[in-house]
Each structure stands twice: as structure tokens, then as C-alpha cells.
mmCIF file with all atom_site columns, C-alpha atoms in Angstrom:
data_model
loop_
_atom_site.group_PDB
_atom_site.id
_atom_site.type_symbol
_atom_site.label_atom_id
_atom_site.label_alt_id
_atom_site.label_comp_id
_atom_site.label_asym_id
_atom_site.label_entity_id
_atom_site.label_seq_id
_atom_site.pdbx_PDB_ins_code
_atom_site.Cartn_x
_atom_site.Cartn_y
_atom_site.Cartn_z
_atom_site.occupancy
_atom_site.B_iso_or_equiv
_atom_site.pdbx_formal_charge
_atom_site.auth_seq_id
_atom_site.auth_comp_id
_atom_site.auth_asym_id
_atom_site.auth_atom_id
_atom_site.pdbx_PDB_model_num
ATOM 1   C CA . GLN A 1 1   ? -0.549  -111.763 -4.146 1.00 90.00 ? 24  GLN A CA 1
ATOM 2   C CA . VAL A 1 2   ? -1.898  -109.972 -1.082 1.00 94.00 ? 25  VAL A CA 1
ATOM 3   C CA . GLN A 1 3   ? -4.962  -107.986 -1.895 1.00 96.00 ? 26  GLN A CA 1
ATOM 4   C CA . LEU A 1 4   ? -6.998  -105.662 0.622  1.00 97.00 ? 27  LEU A CA 1
ATOM 5   C CA . VAL A 1 5   ? -10.022 -104.148 -1.004 1.00 97.00 ? 28  VAL A CA 1
ATOM 6   C CA . GLU A 1 6   ? -11.824 -101.393 1.112  1.00 97.00 ? 29  GLU A CA 1
ATOM 7   C CA . SER A 1 7   ? -15.315 -100.126 0.549  1.00 98.00 ? 30  SER A CA 1
ATOM 8   C CA . GLY A 1 8   ? -18.141 -98.078  2.234  1.00 98.00 ? 31  GLY A CA 1
ATOM 9   C CA . GLY A 1 9   ? -16.710 -94.672  2.140  1.00 98.00 ? 32  GLY A CA 1
ATOM 10  C CA . GLY A 1 10  ? -18.719 -91.766  1.246  1.00 98.00 ? 33  GLY A CA 1
ATOM 11  C CA . SER A 1 11  ? -19.888 -88.313  2.014  1.00 98.00 ? 34  SER A CA 1
ATOM 12  C CA . VAL A 1 12  ? -22.053 -87.827  5.335  1.00 98.00 ? 35  VAL A CA 1
ATOM 13  C CA . GLN A 1 13  ? -22.952 -84.810  7.619  1.00 98.00 ? 36  GLN A CA 1
ATOM 14  C CA . ALA A 1 14  ? -21.430 -84.378  10.742 1.00 98.00 ? 37  ALA A CA 1
ATOM 15  C CA . GLY A 1 15  ? -22.951 -86.706  13.284 1.00 98.00 ? 38  GLY A CA 1
ATOM 16  C CA . GLY A 1 16  ? -23.452 -89.373  10.580 1.00 98.00 ? 39  GLY A CA 1
ATOM 17  C CA . SER A 1 17  ? -22.081 -92.998  10.526 1.00 98.00 ? 40  SER A CA 1
ATOM 18  C CA . LEU A 1 18  ? -20.137 -94.993  8.093  1.00 98.00 ? 41  LEU A CA 1
ATOM 19  C CA . ARG A 1 19  ? -19.266 -98.757  8.063  1.00 98.00 ? 42  ARG A CA 1
ATOM 20  C CA . LEU A 1 20  ? -16.036 -99.457  6.192  1.00 98.00 ? 43  LEU A CA 1
ATOM 21  C CA . SER A 1 21  ? -15.359 -102.867 4.956  1.00 98.00 ? 44  SER A CA 1
ATOM 22  C CA . CYS A 1 22  ? -12.010 -104.638 3.883  1.00 98.00 ? 45  CYS A CA 1
ATOM 23  C CA . VAL A 1 23  ? -11.778 -108.064 2.167  1.00 97.00 ? 46  VAL A CA 1
ATOM 24  C CA . VAL A 1 24  ? -8.333  -109.692 2.717  1.00 96.00 ? 47  VAL A CA 1
ATOM 25  C CA . SER A 1 25  ? -6.940  -112.145 0.572  1.00 94.00 ? 48  SER A CA 1
ATOM 26  C CA . GLY A 1 26  ? -3.514  -113.848 -0.396 1.00 92.00 ? 49  GLY A CA 1
ATOM 27  C CA . ASN A 1 27  ? -0.734  -115.186 1.687  1.00 87.00 ? 50  ASN A CA 1
ATOM 28  C CA . PHE A 1 28  ? 0.986   -113.031 4.266  1.00 84.00 ? 51  PHE A CA 1
ATOM 29  C CA . TYR A 1 29  ? 3.053   -113.173 7.306  1.00 78.00 ? 52  TYR A CA 1
ATOM 30  C CA . ASN A 1 30  ? 0.791   -113.256 10.439 1.00 83.00 ? 53  ASN A CA 1
ATOM 31  C CA . ARG A 1 31  ? -2.957  -113.203 9.463  1.00 84.00 ? 54  ARG A CA 1
ATOM 32  C CA . ASN A 1 32  ? -3.661  -112.498 13.172 1.00 90.00 ? 55  ASN A CA 1
ATOM 33  C CA . PHE A 1 33  ? -2.929  -108.992 12.999 1.00 96.00 ? 56  PHE A CA 1
ATOM 34  C CA . ILE A 1 34  ? -4.961  -106.522 10.976 1.00 97.00 ? 57  ILE A CA 1
ATOM 35  C CA . GLY A 1 35  ? -5.901  -102.995 11.238 1.00 97.00 ? 58  GLY A CA 1
ATOM 36  C CA . TRP A 1 36  ? -7.315  -99.519  10.055 1.00 98.00 ? 59  TRP A CA 1
ATOM 37  C CA . PHE A 1 37  ? -5.370  -96.283  9.294  1.00 98.00 ? 60  PHE A CA 1
ATOM 38  C CA . ARG A 1 38  ? -6.230  -93.044  7.945  1.00 98.00 ? 61  ARG A CA 1
ATOM 39  C CA . GLN A 1 39  ? -4.560  -90.269  6.226  1.00 98.00 ? 62  GLN A CA 1
ATOM 40  C CA . ALA A 1 40  ? -6.091  -86.757  5.825  1.00 97.00 ? 63  ALA A CA 1
ATOM 41  C CA . PRO A 1 41  ? -4.705  -84.138  3.442  1.00 92.00 ? 64  PRO A CA 1
ATOM 42  C CA . GLY A 1 42  ? -1.475  -82.649  4.359  1.00 95.00 ? 65  GLY A CA 1
ATOM 43  C CA . LYS A 1 43  ? -1.143  -84.990  7.575  1.00 97.00 ? 66  LYS A CA 1
ATOM 44  C CA . GLU A 1 44  ? 0.720   -88.219  8.377  1.00 97.00 ? 67  GLU A CA 1
ATOM 45  C CA . ARG A 1 45  ? -0.989  -91.666  8.373  1.00 97.00 ? 68  ARG A CA 1
ATOM 46  C CA . GLU A 1 46  ? -2.606  -92.453  11.612 1.00 97.00 ? 69  GLU A CA 1
ATOM 47  C CA . GLY A 1 47  ? -3.377  -95.674  13.081 1.00 98.00 ? 70  GLY A CA 1
ATOM 48  C CA . LEU A 1 48  ? -6.989  -96.026  14.176 1.00 98.00 ? 71  LEU A CA 1
ATOM 49  C CA . ALA A 1 49  ? -7.881  -99.355  15.452 1.00 98.00 ? 72  ALA A CA 1
ATOM 50  C CA . LEU A 1 50  ? -6.179  -102.988 15.102 1.00 98.00 ? 73  LEU A CA 1
ATOM 51  C CA . ILE A 1 51  ? -7.184  -106.722 15.840 1.00 97.00 ? 74  ILE A CA 1
ATOM 52  C CA . CYS A 1 52  ? -4.441  -108.411 17.385 1.00 96.00 ? 75  CYS A CA 1
ATOM 53  C CA . THR A 1 53  ? -4.571  -112.166 17.942 1.00 94.00 ? 76  THR A CA 1
ATOM 54  C CA . GLY A 1 54  ? -8.492  -111.656 18.439 1.00 94.00 ? 77  GLY A CA 1
ATOM 55  C CA . ILE A 1 55  ? -8.153  -108.640 20.774 1.00 96.00 ? 78  ILE A CA 1
ATOM 56  C CA . PRO A 1 56  ? -9.516  -105.367 19.550 1.00 98.00 ? 79  PRO A CA 1
ATOM 57  C CA . TYR A 1 57  ? -7.659  -102.246 20.290 1.00 98.00 ? 80  TYR A CA 1
ATOM 58  C CA . VAL A 1 58  ? -9.031  -98.793  19.406 1.00 98.00 ? 81  VAL A CA 1
ATOM 59  C CA . ARG A 1 59  ? -6.787  -95.441  19.459 1.00 97.00 ? 82  ARG A CA 1
ATOM 60  C CA . ASP A 1 60  ? -7.996  -92.940  22.360 1.00 97.00 ? 83  ASP A CA 1
ATOM 61  C CA . SER A 1 61  ? -8.608  -90.220  19.670 1.00 95.00 ? 84  SER A CA 1
ATOM 62  C CA . VAL A 1 62  ? -11.587 -92.184  18.413 1.00 97.00 ? 85  VAL A CA 1
ATOM 63  C CA . LYS A 1 63  ? -12.460 -94.294  21.120 1.00 97.00 ? 86  LYS A CA 1
ATOM 64  C CA . GLY A 1 64  ? -16.233 -94.347  21.880 1.00 97.00 ? 87  GLY A CA 1
ATOM 65  C CA . ARG A 1 65  ? -16.733 -93.542  18.143 1.00 98.00 ? 88  ARG A CA 1
ATOM 66  C CA . PHE A 1 66  ? -15.006 -96.123  16.214 1.00 98.00 ? 89  PHE A CA 1
ATOM 67  C CA . THR A 1 67  ? -15.329 -100.037 16.622 1.00 98.00 ? 90  THR A CA 1
ATOM 68  C CA . ILE A 1 68  ? -13.277 -102.667 14.617 1.00 98.00 ? 91  ILE A CA 1
ATOM 69  C CA . SER A 1 69  ? -14.809 -105.931 14.188 1.00 97.00 ? 92  SER A CA 1
ATOM 70  C CA . GLN A 1 70  ? -13.768 -109.073 12.066 1.00 96.00 ? 93  GLN A CA 1
ATOM 71  C CA . ASP A 1 71  ? -15.680 -111.775 10.240 1.00 93.00 ? 94  ASP A CA 1
ATOM 72  C CA . LYS A 1 72  ? -13.034 -114.490 9.524  1.00 86.00 ? 95  LYS A CA 1
ATOM 73  C CA . THR A 1 73  ? -15.547 -116.647 7.706  1.00 87.00 ? 96  THR A CA 1
ATOM 74  C CA . LYS A 1 74  ? -15.480 -113.809 5.154  1.00 85.00 ? 97  LYS A CA 1
ATOM 75  C CA . ASP A 1 75  ? -11.858 -112.672 5.437  1.00 92.00 ? 98  ASP A CA 1
ATOM 76  C CA . THR A 1 76  ? -13.477 -109.415 6.229  1.00 96.00 ? 99  THR A CA 1
ATOM 77  C CA . VAL A 1 77  ? -12.528 -106.395 8.692  1.00 97.00 ? 100 VAL A CA 1
ATOM 78  C CA . TYR A 1 78  ? -14.978 -103.545 9.345  1.00 98.00 ? 101 TYR A CA 1
ATOM 79  C CA . LEU A 1 79  ? -14.597 -100.159 10.943 1.00 98.00 ? 102 LEU A CA 1
ATOM 80  C CA . GLN A 1 80  ? -17.786 -98.960  12.217 1.00 98.00 ? 103 GLN A CA 1
ATOM 81  C CA . MET A 1 81  ? -17.607 -95.138  12.664 1.00 98.00 ? 104 MET A CA 1
ATOM 82  C CA . ASP A 1 82  ? -20.290 -93.091  14.557 1.00 98.00 ? 105 ASP A CA 1
ATOM 83  C CA . SER A 1 83  ? -20.660 -89.401  15.328 1.00 98.00 ? 106 SER A CA 1
ATOM 84  C CA . LEU A 1 84  ? -18.295 -88.528  12.674 1.00 98.00 ? 107 LEU A CA 1
ATOM 85  C CA . LYS A 1 85  ? -16.740 -84.932  12.589 1.00 98.00 ? 108 LYS A CA 1
ATOM 86  C CA . PRO A 1 86  ? -15.400 -82.940  9.874  1.00 97.00 ? 109 PRO A CA 1
ATOM 87  C CA . GLU A 1 87  ? -11.956 -83.728  11.073 1.00 97.00 ? 110 GLU A CA 1
ATOM 88  C CA . ASP A 1 88  ? -12.512 -87.476  10.477 1.00 98.00 ? 111 ASP A CA 1
ATOM 89  C CA . THR A 1 89  ? -12.318 -86.614  6.610  1.00 98.00 ? 112 THR A CA 1
ATOM 90  C CA . ALA A 1 90  ? -9.697  -88.666  5.014  1.00 98.00 ? 113 ALA A CA 1
ATOM 91  C CA . MET A 1 91  ? -8.614  -91.528  3.142  1.00 98.00 ? 114 MET A CA 1
ATOM 92  C CA . TYR A 1 92  ? -9.076  -94.794  5.155  1.00 98.00 ? 115 TYR A CA 1
ATOM 93  C CA . TYR A 1 93  ? -6.817  -97.893  4.653  1.00 98.00 ? 116 TYR A CA 1
ATOM 94  C CA . CYS A 1 94  ? -7.030  -101.234 5.769  1.00 98.00 ? 117 CYS A CA 1
ATOM 95  C CA . VAL A 1 95  ? -3.458  -102.930 6.750  1.00 98.00 ? 118 VAL A CA 1
ATOM 96  C CA . VAL A 1 96  ? -2.006  -106.461 7.387  1.00 96.00 ? 119 VAL A CA 1
ATOM 97  C CA . GLY A 1 97  ? 1.468   -108.208 7.551  1.00 94.00 ? 120 GLY A CA 1
ATOM 98  C CA . ALA A 1 98  ? 2.916   -106.751 10.902 1.00 95.00 ? 121 ALA A CA 1
ATOM 99  C CA . SER A 1 99  ? 4.968   -108.829 13.206 1.00 93.00 ? 122 SER A CA 1
ATOM 100 C CA . THR A 1 100 ? 3.884   -106.458 16.198 1.00 94.00 ? 123 THR A CA 1
ATOM 101 C CA . CYS A 1 101 ? 0.790   -105.056 17.224 1.00 96.00 ? 124 CYS A CA 1
ATOM 102 C CA . THR A 1 102 ? 1.434   -101.698 16.653 1.00 97.00 ? 125 THR A CA 1
ATOM 103 C CA . TYR A 1 103 ? -0.355  -98.153  15.418 1.00 98.00 ? 126 TYR A CA 1
ATOM 104 C CA . ASP A 1 104 ? 3.332   -97.255  13.681 1.00 97.00 ? 127 ASP A CA 1
ATOM 105 C CA . PRO A 1 105 ? 2.424   -97.360  9.809  1.00 97.00 ? 128 PRO A CA 1
ATOM 106 C CA . SER A 1 106 ? 5.894   -98.501  9.042  1.00 97.00 ? 129 SER A CA 1
ATOM 107 C CA . ALA A 1 107 ? 5.366   -101.774 10.693 1.00 96.00 ? 130 ALA A CA 1
ATOM 108 C CA . TRP A 1 108 ? 2.417   -102.745 8.290  1.00 97.00 ? 131 TRP A CA 1
ATOM 109 C CA . GLN A 1 109 ? 3.642   -104.352 4.960  1.00 96.00 ? 132 GLN A CA 1
ATOM 110 C CA . TYR A 1 110 ? 0.481   -104.385 2.776  1.00 96.00 ? 133 TYR A CA 1
ATOM 111 C CA . TRP A 1 111 ? -2.153  -101.784 2.496  1.00 97.00 ? 134 TRP A CA 1
ATOM 112 C CA . GLY A 1 112 ? -5.369  -101.622 0.471  1.00 97.00 ? 135 GLY A CA 1
ATOM 113 C CA . GLN A 1 113 ? -5.883  -98.711  -1.836 1.00 97.00 ? 136 GLN A CA 1
ATOM 114 C CA . GLY A 1 114 ? -8.118  -96.844  0.684  1.00 98.00 ? 137 GLY A CA 1
ATOM 115 C CA . THR A 1 115 ? -11.655 -95.569  0.638  1.00 98.00 ? 138 THR A CA 1
ATOM 116 C CA . GLN A 1 116 ? -12.435 -91.979  1.082  1.00 98.00 ? 139 GLN A CA 1
ATOM 117 C CA . ALA A 1 117 ? -14.592 -90.501  3.916  1.00 98.00 ? 140 ALA A CA 1
ATOM 118 C CA . THR A 1 118 ? -15.897 -87.148  3.580  1.00 98.00 ? 141 THR A CA 1
ATOM 119 C CA . VAL A 1 119 ? -17.492 -85.279  6.633  1.00 98.00 ? 142 VAL A CA 1
ATOM 120 C CA . SER A 1 120 ? -19.279 -82.038  6.261  1.00 98.00 ? 143 SER A CA 1
ATOM 121 C CA . SER A 1 121 ? -20.464 -79.784  8.961  1.00 95.00 ? 144 SER A CA 1
#
């Protein structure tokens, strides 16, 4: 059984930082691809950052503020979020189980339960 457990969300003021963590366990296709997505109320899921075969990718919309990293010894992936803005308020999800390196949410088979980040102005 695949489990992804996110943590680290919370409430911060604009300009603040949060560090999200996701612990991954279980067997699934292609352990070399992992990513972070988010979904704001009334909006579609949005891909933010991926690690594909050890190479990090960050969406242009958050580049310079968000950083993805991985500790394979702990089966954990992180999303460091700096200079947060109110529009970053969303539920953040860790994902695995894709056969391609893509920001398309439909390509990812397994999703965590999410961790909420709320940024106030």
C-alpha cells in the first residue's frame, strides 16, 4: 500500500516561509519521479515542483520562491516555500506514480492527504 504523508503546513503572514515535508512508503511504479502540487479553493490542481531522476524542476510561477529537495535515506521530499503571498494559500499535495515527468495532475497515480498552507496579508 502506497502512503504519502505530508506535514509542515500552517498559517503565516505574507513574506513568511513554510517547509513542507512528505514521507513516502510502499511500492509503486517509478520511484524516480516525485512532485508537489497544490489546489486553491475553486481552482484546478496546479503542479509546482518535480524531481525526475534526480533533477529538480520548479514551475516558472513559483521559481525563485519555492525549492524542492529530497532525502532518499529518509524517503522524504521537501518543498521550501519562501516569500509567501496570499495567493499561495492552498492545500498542498505530494505525488508519486507517474511514468512521465509532467505537471499534468492526471499523470500522477498516488496523492497524499494534503497539508494546508494559509498566507495572510
